[in-house]
CSV table of C-alpha atoms in Angstrom, one decimal:
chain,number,residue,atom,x,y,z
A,1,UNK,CA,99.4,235.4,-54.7
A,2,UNK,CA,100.2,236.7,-51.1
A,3,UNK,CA,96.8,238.0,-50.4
A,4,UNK,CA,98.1,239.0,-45.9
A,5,UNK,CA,101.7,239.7,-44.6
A,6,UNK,CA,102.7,239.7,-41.4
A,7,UNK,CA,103.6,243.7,-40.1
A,8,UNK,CA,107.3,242.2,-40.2
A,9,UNK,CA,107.1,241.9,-43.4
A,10,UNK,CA,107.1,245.3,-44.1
A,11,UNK,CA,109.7,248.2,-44.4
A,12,UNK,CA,108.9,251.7,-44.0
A,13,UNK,CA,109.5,252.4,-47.6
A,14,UNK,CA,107.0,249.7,-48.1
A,15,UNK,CA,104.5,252.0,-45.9
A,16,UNK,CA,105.7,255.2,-46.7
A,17,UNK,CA,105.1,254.8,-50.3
A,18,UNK,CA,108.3,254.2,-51.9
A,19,UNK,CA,112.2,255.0,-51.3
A,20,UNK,CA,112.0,257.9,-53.6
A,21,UNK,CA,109.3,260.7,-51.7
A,22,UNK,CA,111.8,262.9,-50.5
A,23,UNK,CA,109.9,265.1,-47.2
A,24,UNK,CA,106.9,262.9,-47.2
A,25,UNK,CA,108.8,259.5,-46.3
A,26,UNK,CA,110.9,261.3,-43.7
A,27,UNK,CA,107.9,262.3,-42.0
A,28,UNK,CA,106.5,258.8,-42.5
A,29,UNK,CA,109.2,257.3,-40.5
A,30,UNK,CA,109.0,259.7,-37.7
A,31,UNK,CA,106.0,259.2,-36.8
A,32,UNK,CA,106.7,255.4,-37.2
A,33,UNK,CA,109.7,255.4,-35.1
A,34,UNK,CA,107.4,257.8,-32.6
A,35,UNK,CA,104.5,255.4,-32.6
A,36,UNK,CA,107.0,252.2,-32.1
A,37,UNK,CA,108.6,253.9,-28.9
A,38,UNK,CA,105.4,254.9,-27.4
A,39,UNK,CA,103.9,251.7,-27.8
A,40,UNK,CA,106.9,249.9,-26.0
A,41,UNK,CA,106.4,252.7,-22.9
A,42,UNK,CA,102.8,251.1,-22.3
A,43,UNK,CA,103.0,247.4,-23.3
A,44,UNK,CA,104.3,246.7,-19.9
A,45,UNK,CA,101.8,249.1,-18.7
A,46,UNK,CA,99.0,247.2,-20.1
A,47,UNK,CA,100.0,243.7,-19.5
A,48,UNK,CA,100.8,244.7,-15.5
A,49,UNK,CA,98.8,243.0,-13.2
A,50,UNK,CA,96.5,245.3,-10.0
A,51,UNK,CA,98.0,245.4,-7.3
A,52,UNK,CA,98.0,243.1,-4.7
A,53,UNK,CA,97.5,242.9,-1.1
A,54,UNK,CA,100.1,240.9,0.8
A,55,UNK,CA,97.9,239.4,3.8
A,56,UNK,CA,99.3,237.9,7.0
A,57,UNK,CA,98.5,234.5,7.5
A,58,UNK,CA,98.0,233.0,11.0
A,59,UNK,CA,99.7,230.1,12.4
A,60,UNK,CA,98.6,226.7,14.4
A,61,UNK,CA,100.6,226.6,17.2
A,62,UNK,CA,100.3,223.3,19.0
A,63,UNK,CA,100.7,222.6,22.6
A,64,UNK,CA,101.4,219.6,25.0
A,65,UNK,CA,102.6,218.9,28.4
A,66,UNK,CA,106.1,217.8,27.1
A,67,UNK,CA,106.7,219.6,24.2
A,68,UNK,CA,107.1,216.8,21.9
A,69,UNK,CA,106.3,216.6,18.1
A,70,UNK,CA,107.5,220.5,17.9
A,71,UNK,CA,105.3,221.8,20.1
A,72,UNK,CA,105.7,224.0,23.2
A,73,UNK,CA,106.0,223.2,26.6
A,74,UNK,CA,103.1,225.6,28.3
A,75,UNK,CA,100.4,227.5,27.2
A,76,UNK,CA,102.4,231.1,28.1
A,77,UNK,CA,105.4,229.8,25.3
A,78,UNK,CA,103.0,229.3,22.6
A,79,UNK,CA,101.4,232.9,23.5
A,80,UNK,CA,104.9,234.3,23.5
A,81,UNK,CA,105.6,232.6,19.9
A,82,UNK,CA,102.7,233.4,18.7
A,83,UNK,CA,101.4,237.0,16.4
A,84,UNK,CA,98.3,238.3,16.6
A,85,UNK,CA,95.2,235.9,14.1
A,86,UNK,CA,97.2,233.0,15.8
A,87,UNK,CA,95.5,229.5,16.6
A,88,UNK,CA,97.2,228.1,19.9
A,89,UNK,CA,95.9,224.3,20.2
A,90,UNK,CA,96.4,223.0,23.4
A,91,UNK,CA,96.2,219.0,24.3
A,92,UNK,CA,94.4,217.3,26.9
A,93,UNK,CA,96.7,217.2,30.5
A,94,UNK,CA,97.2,219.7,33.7
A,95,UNK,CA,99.4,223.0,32.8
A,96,UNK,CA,100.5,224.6,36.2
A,97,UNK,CA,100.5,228.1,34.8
A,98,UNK,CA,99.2,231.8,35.2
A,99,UNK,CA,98.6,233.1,31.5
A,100,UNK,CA,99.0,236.8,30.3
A,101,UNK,CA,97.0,236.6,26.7
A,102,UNK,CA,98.7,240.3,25.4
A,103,UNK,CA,97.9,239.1,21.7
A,104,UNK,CA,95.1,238.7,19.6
A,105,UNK,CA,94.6,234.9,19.9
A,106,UNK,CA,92.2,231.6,20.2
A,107,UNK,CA,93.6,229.6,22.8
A,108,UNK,CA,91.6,226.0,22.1
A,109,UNK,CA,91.5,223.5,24.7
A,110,UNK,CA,90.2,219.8,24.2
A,111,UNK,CA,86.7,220.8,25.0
A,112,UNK,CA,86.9,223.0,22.0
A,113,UNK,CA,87.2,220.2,19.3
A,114,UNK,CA,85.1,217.7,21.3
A,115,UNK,CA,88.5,215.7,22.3
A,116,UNK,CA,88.6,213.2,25.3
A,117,UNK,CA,90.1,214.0,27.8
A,118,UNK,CA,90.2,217.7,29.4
A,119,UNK,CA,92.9,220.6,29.0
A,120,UNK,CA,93.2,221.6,32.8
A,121,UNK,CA,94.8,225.0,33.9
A,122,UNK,CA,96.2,225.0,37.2
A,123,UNK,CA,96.4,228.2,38.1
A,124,UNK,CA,100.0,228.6,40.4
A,125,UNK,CA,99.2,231.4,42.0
A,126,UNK,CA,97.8,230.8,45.6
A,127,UNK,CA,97.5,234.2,46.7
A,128,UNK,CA,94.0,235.7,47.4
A,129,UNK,CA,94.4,238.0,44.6
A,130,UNK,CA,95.6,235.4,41.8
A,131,UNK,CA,94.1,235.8,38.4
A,132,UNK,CA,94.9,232.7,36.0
A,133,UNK,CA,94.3,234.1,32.7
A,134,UNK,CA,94.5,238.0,31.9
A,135,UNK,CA,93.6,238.7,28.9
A,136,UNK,CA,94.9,242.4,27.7
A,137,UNK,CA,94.0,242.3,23.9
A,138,UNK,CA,91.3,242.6,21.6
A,139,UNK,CA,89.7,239.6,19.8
A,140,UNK,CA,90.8,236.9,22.4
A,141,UNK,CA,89.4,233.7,22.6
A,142,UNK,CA,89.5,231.0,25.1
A,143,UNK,CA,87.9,227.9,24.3
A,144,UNK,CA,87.5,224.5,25.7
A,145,UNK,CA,89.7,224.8,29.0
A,146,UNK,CA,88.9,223.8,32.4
A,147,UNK,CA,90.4,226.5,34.6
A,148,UNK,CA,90.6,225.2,38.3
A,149,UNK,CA,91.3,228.1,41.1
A,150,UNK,CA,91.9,225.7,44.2
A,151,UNK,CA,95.4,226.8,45.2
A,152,UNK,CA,93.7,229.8,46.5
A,153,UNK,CA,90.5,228.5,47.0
A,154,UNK,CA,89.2,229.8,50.4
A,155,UNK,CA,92.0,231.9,51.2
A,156,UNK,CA,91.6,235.5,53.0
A,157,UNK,CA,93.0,239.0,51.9
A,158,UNK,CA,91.5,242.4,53.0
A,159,UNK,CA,90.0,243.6,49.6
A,160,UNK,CA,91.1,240.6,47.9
A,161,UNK,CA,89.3,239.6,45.0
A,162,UNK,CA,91.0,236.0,43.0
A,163,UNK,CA,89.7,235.7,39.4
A,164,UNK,CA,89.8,232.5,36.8
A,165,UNK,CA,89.7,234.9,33.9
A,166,UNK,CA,89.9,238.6,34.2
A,167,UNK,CA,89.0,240.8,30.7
A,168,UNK,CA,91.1,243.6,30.8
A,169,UNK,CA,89.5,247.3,28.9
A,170,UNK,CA,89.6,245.3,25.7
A,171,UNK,CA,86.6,244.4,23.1
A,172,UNK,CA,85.8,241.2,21.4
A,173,UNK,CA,86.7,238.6,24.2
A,174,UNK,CA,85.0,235.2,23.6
A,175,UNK,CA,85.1,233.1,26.6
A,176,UNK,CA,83.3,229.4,25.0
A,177,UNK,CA,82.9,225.5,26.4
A,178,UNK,CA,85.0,226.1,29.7
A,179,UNK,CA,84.8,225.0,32.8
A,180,UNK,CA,85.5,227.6,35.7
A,181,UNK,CA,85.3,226.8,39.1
A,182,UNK,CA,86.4,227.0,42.7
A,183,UNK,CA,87.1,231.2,42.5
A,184,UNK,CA,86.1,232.3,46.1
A,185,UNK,CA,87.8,234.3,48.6
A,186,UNK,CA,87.0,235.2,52.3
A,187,UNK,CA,87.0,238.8,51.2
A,188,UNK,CA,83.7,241.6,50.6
A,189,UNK,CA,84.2,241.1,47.2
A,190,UNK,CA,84.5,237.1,47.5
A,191,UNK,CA,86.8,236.0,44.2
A,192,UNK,CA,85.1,236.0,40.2
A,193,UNK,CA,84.9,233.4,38.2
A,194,UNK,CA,84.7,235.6,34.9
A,195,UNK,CA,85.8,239.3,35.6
A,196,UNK,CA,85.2,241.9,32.9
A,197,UNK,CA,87.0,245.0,33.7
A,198,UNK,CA,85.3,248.9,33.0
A,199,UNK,CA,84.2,249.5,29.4
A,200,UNK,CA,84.8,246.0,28.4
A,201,UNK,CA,82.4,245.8,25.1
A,202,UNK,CA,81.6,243.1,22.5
A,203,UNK,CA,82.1,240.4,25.3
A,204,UNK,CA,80.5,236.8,24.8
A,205,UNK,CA,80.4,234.0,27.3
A,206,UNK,CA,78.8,231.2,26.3
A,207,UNK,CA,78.1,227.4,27.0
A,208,UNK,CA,80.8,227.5,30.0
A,209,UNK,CA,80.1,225.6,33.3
A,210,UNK,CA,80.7,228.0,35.7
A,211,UNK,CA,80.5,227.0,39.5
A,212,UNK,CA,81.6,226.6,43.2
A,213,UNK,CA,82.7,230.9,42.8
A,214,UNK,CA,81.9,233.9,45.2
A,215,UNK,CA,80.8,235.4,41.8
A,216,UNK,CA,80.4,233.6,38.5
A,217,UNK,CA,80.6,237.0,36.0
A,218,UNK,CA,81.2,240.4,37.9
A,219,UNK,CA,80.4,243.6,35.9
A,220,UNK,CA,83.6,246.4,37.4
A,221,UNK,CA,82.0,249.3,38.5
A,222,UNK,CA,84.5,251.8,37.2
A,223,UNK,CA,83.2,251.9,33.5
A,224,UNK,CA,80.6,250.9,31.5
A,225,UNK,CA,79.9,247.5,29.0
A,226,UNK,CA,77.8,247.6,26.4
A,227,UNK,CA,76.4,244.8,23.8
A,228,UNK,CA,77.8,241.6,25.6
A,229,UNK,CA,76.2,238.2,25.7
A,230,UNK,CA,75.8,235.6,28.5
A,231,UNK,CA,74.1,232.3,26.8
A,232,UNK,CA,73.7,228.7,27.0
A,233,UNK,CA,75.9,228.8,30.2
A,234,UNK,CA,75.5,226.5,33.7
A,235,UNK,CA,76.0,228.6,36.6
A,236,UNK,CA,75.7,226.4,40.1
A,237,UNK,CA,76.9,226.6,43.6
A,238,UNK,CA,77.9,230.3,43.1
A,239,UNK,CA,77.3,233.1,45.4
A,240,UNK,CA,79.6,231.6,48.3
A,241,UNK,CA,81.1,233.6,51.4
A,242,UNK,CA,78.6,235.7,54.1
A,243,UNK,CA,77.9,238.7,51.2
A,244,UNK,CA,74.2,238.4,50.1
A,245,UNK,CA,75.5,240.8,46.8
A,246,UNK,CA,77.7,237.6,45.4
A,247,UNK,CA,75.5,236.3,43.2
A,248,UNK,CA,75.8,233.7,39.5
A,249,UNK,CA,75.8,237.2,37.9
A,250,UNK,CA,76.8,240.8,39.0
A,251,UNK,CA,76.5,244.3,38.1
A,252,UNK,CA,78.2,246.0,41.0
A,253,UNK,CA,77.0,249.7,40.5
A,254,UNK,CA,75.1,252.5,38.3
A,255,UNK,CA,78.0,252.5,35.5
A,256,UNK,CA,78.3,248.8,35.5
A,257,UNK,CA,75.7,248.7,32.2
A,258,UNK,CA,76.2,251.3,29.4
A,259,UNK,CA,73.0,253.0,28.7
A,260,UNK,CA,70.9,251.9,25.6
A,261,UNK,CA,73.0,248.9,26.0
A,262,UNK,CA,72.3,246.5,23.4
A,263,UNK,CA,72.8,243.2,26.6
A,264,UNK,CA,71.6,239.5,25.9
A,265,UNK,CA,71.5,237.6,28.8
A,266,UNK,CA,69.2,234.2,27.9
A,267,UNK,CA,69.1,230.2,27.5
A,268,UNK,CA,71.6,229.9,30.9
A,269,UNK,CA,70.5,227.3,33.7
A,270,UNK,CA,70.7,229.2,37.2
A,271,UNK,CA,71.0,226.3,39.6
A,272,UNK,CA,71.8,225.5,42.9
A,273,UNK,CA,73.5,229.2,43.4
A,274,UNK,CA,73.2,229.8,47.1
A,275,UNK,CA,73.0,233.3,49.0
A,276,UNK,CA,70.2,234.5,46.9
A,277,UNK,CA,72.5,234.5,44.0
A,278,UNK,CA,71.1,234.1,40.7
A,279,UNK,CA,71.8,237.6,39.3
A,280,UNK,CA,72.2,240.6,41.2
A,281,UNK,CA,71.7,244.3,39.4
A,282,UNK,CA,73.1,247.4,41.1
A,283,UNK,CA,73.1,249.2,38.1
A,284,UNK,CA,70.5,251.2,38.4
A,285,UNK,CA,69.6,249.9,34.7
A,286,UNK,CA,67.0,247.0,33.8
A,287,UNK,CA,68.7,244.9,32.3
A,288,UNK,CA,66.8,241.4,30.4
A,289,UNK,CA,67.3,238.3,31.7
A,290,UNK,CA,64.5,236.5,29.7
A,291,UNK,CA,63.9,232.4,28.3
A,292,UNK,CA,66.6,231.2,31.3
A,293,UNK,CA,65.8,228.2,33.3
A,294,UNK,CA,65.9,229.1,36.9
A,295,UNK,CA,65.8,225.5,38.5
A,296,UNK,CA,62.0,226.0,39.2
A,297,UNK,CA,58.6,226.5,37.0
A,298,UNK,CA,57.8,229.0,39.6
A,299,UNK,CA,60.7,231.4,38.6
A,300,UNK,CA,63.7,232.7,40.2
A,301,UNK,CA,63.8,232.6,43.9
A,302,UNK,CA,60.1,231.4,44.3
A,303,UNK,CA,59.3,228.9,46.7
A,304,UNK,CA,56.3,226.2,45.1
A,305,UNK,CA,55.5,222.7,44.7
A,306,UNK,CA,58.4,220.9,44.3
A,307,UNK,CA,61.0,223.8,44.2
A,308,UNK,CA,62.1,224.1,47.8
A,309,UNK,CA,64.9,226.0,48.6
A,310,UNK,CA,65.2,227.4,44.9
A,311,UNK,CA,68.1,230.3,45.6
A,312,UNK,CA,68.8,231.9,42.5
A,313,UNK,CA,67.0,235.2,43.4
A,314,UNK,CA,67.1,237.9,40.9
A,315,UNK,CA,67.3,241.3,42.8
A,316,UNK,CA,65.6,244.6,41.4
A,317,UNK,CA,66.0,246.0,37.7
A,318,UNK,CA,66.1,242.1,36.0
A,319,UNK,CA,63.2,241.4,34.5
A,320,UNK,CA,63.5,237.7,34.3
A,321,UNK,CA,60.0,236.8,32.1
A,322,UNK,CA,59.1,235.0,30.7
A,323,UNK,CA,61.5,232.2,32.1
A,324,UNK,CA,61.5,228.4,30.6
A,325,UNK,CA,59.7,225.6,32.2
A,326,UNK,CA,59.3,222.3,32.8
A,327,UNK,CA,57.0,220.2,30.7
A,328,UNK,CA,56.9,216.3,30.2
A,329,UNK,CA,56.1,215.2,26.8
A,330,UNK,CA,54.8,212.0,26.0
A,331,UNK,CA,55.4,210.1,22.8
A,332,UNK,CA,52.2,209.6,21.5
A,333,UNK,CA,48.4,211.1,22.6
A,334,UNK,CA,46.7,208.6,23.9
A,335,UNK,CA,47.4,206.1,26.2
A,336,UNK,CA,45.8,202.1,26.1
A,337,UNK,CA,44.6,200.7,29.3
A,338,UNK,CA,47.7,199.1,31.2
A,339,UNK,CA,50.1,200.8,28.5
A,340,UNK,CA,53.1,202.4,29.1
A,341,UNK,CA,54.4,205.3,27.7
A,342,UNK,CA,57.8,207.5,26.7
A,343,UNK,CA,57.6,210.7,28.1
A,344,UNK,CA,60.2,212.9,27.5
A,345,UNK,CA,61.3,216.1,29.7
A,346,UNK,CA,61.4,219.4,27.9
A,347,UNK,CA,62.5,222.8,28.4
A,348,UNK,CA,61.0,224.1,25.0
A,349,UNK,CA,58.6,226.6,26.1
A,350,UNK,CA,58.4,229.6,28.4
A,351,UNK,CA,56.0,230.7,30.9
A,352,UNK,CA,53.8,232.3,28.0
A,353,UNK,CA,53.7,229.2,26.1
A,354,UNK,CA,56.0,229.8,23.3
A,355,UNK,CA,58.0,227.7,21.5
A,356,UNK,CA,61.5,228.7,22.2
A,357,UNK,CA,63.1,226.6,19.7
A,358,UNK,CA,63.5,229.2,16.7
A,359,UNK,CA,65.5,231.5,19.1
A,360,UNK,CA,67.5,229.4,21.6
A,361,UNK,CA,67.9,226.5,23.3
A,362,UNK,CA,69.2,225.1,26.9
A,363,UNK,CA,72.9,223.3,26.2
A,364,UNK,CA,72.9,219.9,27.6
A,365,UNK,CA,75.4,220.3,30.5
């Protein structure tokens, strides 16, 4: 006996009760034949998958001083070829170019990837006011480059003010593991290694070597910045030219620092910087400088055992404490007669004693 049937296997007589029932079969069907239709109208309702966003997906663009292997030529072609989320990787050699980054990008140098060798920008530019890499766009980063300003090293302009990297009005720059150097003019404003524009905001700088400059990062005194960071970088032999206001770093004036700025500015070496120039604050706003190594136990600027000629002076409105020092470590407690001992240098802990560690650390340079 056929106990189930498939709903093919049934006719609307079958449902309706019989081929004979006059008005009631009619009706029977209609509402079958209405049922049917209305079921066909949704199925593809039903089985239609949400929506979907359609995301852009960035590219690796790779560049090398020939252009072989399909990549480009220069840094500037790969920046032209490239849309904003891009990845521009650039191989170790010397690229004699001026770069204008007007796209979102992350230009990544050898240093970036730990790569031997080093990705060297010449800039071409020899006037007093050259800049080598202007960045007009959010979310830039440039990482892992060694940006060398010589061609204009030196040179004199009235009001002339040569930059490595200038951050246009943008947010979001990352400037990471470069080395910028040799930006100095014979001008009052005396050439800028990094040089963030008015109301530049979001800005990080970090774990950069940053030397040889009339000012390492220069603060523009025609807006205000608010919640950058300044970390883990080397700053040495800045502060060049007869200005005692060039300094490692620079606030130029009272809207150079946003008020209730949220401003990190900790875990740099200040070394070597000459002219008094460890950081100099016009603003008119204290700004932190704290756990930084100034090249001295004794703090920035002071003169004590050991730290003659310190020169990284921090002028008025930085409160630079507490500041690391310098403690040697030995291996083990105690010491046996006519023993000899590891001991191991540390900059750990600040002047108050703490243990820095959790928080920060000094990059090895």
């Amino acid at each position: 006996m056929q106990r189930y049937r498939t709903v093919e296997s049934f006719d609307s007589a079958t449902i309706c009760g019989g081929r004979n029932n006059g008005l009631r079969q009619y009706i029977c069907r209609a509402v079958i034949v209405g049922l049917a239709g209305l079921f066909c109208l949704l199925l593809p309702i039903g089985l239609r998958s949400a929506p979907t966003k359609t995301m852009a997906k960035s590219t690796a663009i790779c560049v090398n001083p020939v252009g072989t292997n399909g990549c480009q030529a220069s840094i500037q072609a790969a920046i032209n070829a490239a849309t904003n989320g891009d990845t521009i990787n650039v191989a170790p050699g010397t690229y004699a170019e001026d770069l204008n980054v007007n796209k979102s990008v992350s230009i990544l140098g050898a240093n970036a990837a730990g790569t031997a060798g080093a990705t060297i920008l010449f800039g071409v530019d020899n006037n007093a006011t050259a800049t080598h890499i202007a960045i007009s766009a959010d979310n830039v980063t440039i990482d892992g480059l060694t940006i060398d300003d010589a061609n204009s090293f030196g040179k004199s302009a009235p009001g002339a003010n040569n930059q490595g990297i200038f951050i246009g009005n943008v947010s979001g720059a990352v400037i990471r593991r470069n080395v910028i150097t040799n930006s100095f003019v014979d001008a009052p404003t005396g050439g800028t290694a990094v040089y963030l524009d008015a109301n530049t905001k979001g800005a990080i700088i970090e774990q950069n070597t940053i030397s040889n400059s009339g000012n390492g990062i220069l603060f523009d005194a025609s807006g205000s910045h608010d919640n950058f960071t300044i970390r883990k970088n080397l700053f040495t032999g800045n502060g060049r030219g007869s200005s005692s206001s060039r300094a490692a770093v620079r606030f130029v004036s009272a809207v150079s620092i946003a008020a209730g700025h949220k401003n990190v500015i900790s875990f740099n070496s200040f070394v070597g910087n000459i002219n008094g120039g460890g950081i100099n604050n016009a603003s008119g706003i204290a700004t932190s400088a704290k756990n930084n190594w100034w090249g001295c136990n004794f703090g920035p600027g002071a003169i004590g055992a050991g730290c003659s000629a310190i020169t990284n002076a921090v002028s008025a409105n930085v409160d630079a404490n507490p500041r690391l020092v310098l403690r040697l470590v030995p291996a083990v407690a105690h010491l046996a007669a006519f023993g000899e001992i590891n001991v191991t240098a540390s900059l750990q802990f600040n002047s108050e004693n703490a243990d820095t560690l959790a928080i920060g650390s000094l990059p090895d340079h």
